[in-house]
Amino acid sequence: MNSAAGLGQPTHLFFYGVLQEGLGPDGGDWPFLKGLGMGAPATTQGALYAIPTEHGWHPALILTQARYSIVVHGAIHEASHVDIAAVDEFEGASYTREVVPIDGWDGYGDTQADAYIWTDDLPEGAELIAGGNFAEWLEATGRKAYSVG
């Protein structure tokens, strides 16, 4: 399991990958996100990679030095009523949930939210998403988002 357990229930979650609205199974949302509040477009800084699996692609956000960072696009959600243990379990051992600075929620750029940060080595076949937007990368490449089942 990842090291998110010590963080407790987050106030906000930042999703930049397959947990974004419309990227779940069959173009819908993931059932375990029930209770997640409405989202708003938001960004953070880091390096974003696409990771291939037999079930599709998922992204990996890596926190990095400022000179190597790009703007990573996603959505911030109010998260006080979501089953965070289920989300942590879905993300698995390759990610840790960490508090990161987010721009876009309040217009001031000083909001913080929990985000899932990649902690493993990048696997063979991982691709840099230079534009920082996983959903746009999927569309541009014709690849499919990770989906179980």
Coordinates of C-alpha atoms in Angstrom, one line a residue:
M1 CA 0.0 0.0 0.0
N2 CA 1.2 3.5 -0.5
S3 CA 2.1 6.0 2.2
A4 CA -1.1 8.0 2.0
A5 CA -2.6 6.5 5.1
G6 CA -0.9 8.9 7.4
L7 CA -2.5 11.9 5.6
G8 CA -6.0 11.3 6.7
Q9 CA -9.1 12.5 4.9
P10 CA -8.2 15.3 2.4
T11 CA -10.2 18.5 1.9
H12 CA -9.3 18.6 -1.8
L13 CA -8.0 16.2 -4.3
F14 CA -6.2 17.0 -7.6
F15 CA -6.8 14.5 -10.4
Y16 CA -4.7 14.7 -13.5
G17 CA -5.3 11.3 -15.1
V18 CA -7.8 8.5 -15.3
L19 CA -9.7 9.7 -12.3
Q20 CA -10.7 12.9 -14.1
E21 CA -14.4 13.2 -15.1
G22 CA -15.2 11.1 -18.1
L23 CA -12.0 9.0 -18.2
G24 CA -13.4 6.1 -16.2
P25 CA -14.7 2.9 -17.6
D26 CA -16.8 3.3 -20.8
G27 CA -16.1 7.1 -20.7
G28 CA -17.9 7.5 -17.4
D29 CA -16.7 8.0 -13.8
W30 CA -15.2 5.5 -11.4
P31 CA -17.9 4.1 -8.9
F32 CA -15.6 4.5 -5.9
L33 CA -15.5 8.3 -6.4
K34 CA -19.1 8.5 -5.1
G35 CA -19.2 11.5 -2.7
L36 CA -16.5 13.4 -4.6
G37 CA -17.5 17.1 -4.9
M38 CA -17.8 19.0 -8.1
G39 CA -14.5 19.8 -9.8
A40 CA -12.9 22.8 -11.4
P41 CA -10.0 23.0 -13.9
A42 CA -6.7 23.4 -12.1
T43 CA -2.9 23.0 -12.6
T44 CA 0.2 22.1 -10.7
Q45 CA 3.9 21.8 -11.5
G46 CA 5.9 18.6 -12.2
A47 CA 6.8 16.1 -14.9
L48 CA 4.0 14.0 -16.4
Y49 CA 4.6 10.6 -18.1
A50 CA 2.2 8.1 -19.7
I51 CA 2.6 4.6 -18.4
P52 CA 1.6 1.6 -20.6
T53 CA -0.3 -1.4 -19.1
E54 CA -2.3 -4.2 -20.6
H55 CA -5.4 -2.3 -19.6
G56 CA -4.5 1.0 -21.2
W57 CA -2.5 4.0 -20.2
H58 CA -2.3 5.9 -17.0
P59 CA -0.2 9.0 -16.1
A60 CA 2.5 9.4 -13.6
L61 CA 3.2 12.8 -12.0
I62 CA 6.7 13.3 -10.7
L63 CA 7.6 16.2 -8.5
T64 CA 10.8 17.7 -9.9
Q65 CA 13.1 20.7 -9.8
A66 CA 11.5 23.9 -11.0
R67 CA 13.7 24.1 -14.1
Y68 CA 12.4 20.7 -15.3
S69 CA 8.8 21.3 -14.4
I70 CA 5.9 21.8 -16.7
V71 CA 2.3 22.9 -16.1
V72 CA 0.3 19.7 -15.4
H73 CA -3.4 20.1 -16.1
G74 CA -6.2 18.4 -14.2
A75 CA -9.1 19.1 -11.9
I76 CA -9.4 19.9 -8.2
H77 CA -12.3 18.5 -6.2
E78 CA -13.8 19.0 -2.8
A79 CA -13.1 15.6 -1.2
S80 CA -14.3 15.5 2.4
H81 CA -17.1 12.9 1.6
V82 CA -15.2 10.5 -0.7
D83 CA -14.0 7.1 0.5
I84 CA -10.3 8.0 0.4
A85 CA -9.3 4.5 1.4
A86 CA -10.9 3.2 -1.9
V87 CA -9.1 5.9 -3.9
D88 CA -5.7 5.1 -2.2
E89 CA -6.3 1.4 -2.9
F90 CA -7.0 2.1 -6.6
E91 CA -3.9 4.1 -7.0
G92 CA -1.8 1.3 -5.5
A93 CA 1.8 1.0 -4.3
S94 CA 3.4 2.9 -7.2
Y95 CA 1.9 6.2 -5.9
T96 CA 1.9 8.1 -2.7
R97 CA -0.7 10.8 -1.8
E98 CA 1.0 14.1 -1.1
V99 CA -0.1 17.7 -0.6
V100 CA 0.9 19.8 -3.6
P101 CA 0.3 23.5 -4.5
I102 CA -2.6 23.9 -7.0
D103 CA -3.5 26.9 -9.1
G104 CA -7.1 27.3 -10.3
W105 CA -9.4 26.7 -7.4
D106 CA -9.6 30.2 -5.9
G107 CA -7.7 32.2 -8.5
Y108 CA -4.9 33.1 -6.2
G109 CA -2.6 30.1 -6.7
D110 CA -2.1 29.3 -3.1
T111 CA -4.5 26.4 -2.7
Q112 CA -3.2 23.0 -1.7
A113 CA -4.6 19.6 -2.5
D114 CA -3.7 16.0 -2.2
A115 CA -2.4 14.4 -5.4
Y116 CA -1.1 11.0 -6.3
I117 CA 2.7 11.2 -7.0
W118 CA 4.5 8.5 -8.8
T119 CA 7.2 6.9 -6.6
D120 CA 8.6 4.0 -8.7
D121 CA 11.1 4.0 -11.5
L122 CA 9.5 4.7 -14.8
P123 CA 8.9 1.4 -16.7
E124 CA 10.0 0.7 -20.2
G125 CA 7.7 2.3 -22.7
A126 CA 6.8 5.3 -20.5
E127 CA 6.4 8.4 -22.6
L128 CA 6.8 12.1 -21.5
I129 CA 3.6 14.1 -21.9
A130 CA 5.3 17.4 -22.9
G131 CA 2.0 19.3 -22.9
G132 CA 1.2 18.3 -19.4
N133 CA -2.4 17.2 -20.2
F134 CA -3.2 13.5 -20.1
A135 CA -6.7 13.7 -21.6
E136 CA -5.4 15.8 -24.6
W137 CA -2.5 13.3 -25.0
L138 CA -4.9 10.4 -25.1
E139 CA -6.9 12.1 -27.8
A140 CA -3.9 13.2 -29.9
T141 CA -2.3 9.8 -29.8
G142 CA -5.4 7.7 -30.1
R143 CA -4.5 5.7 -27.0
K144 CA -7.0 4.5 -24.5
A145 CA -7.1 5.4 -20.8
Y146 CA -6.5 2.7 -18.2
S147 CA -9.7 0.8 -17.5
V148 CA -10.2 -2.4 -15.5
G149 CA -12.8 -4.9 -16.7

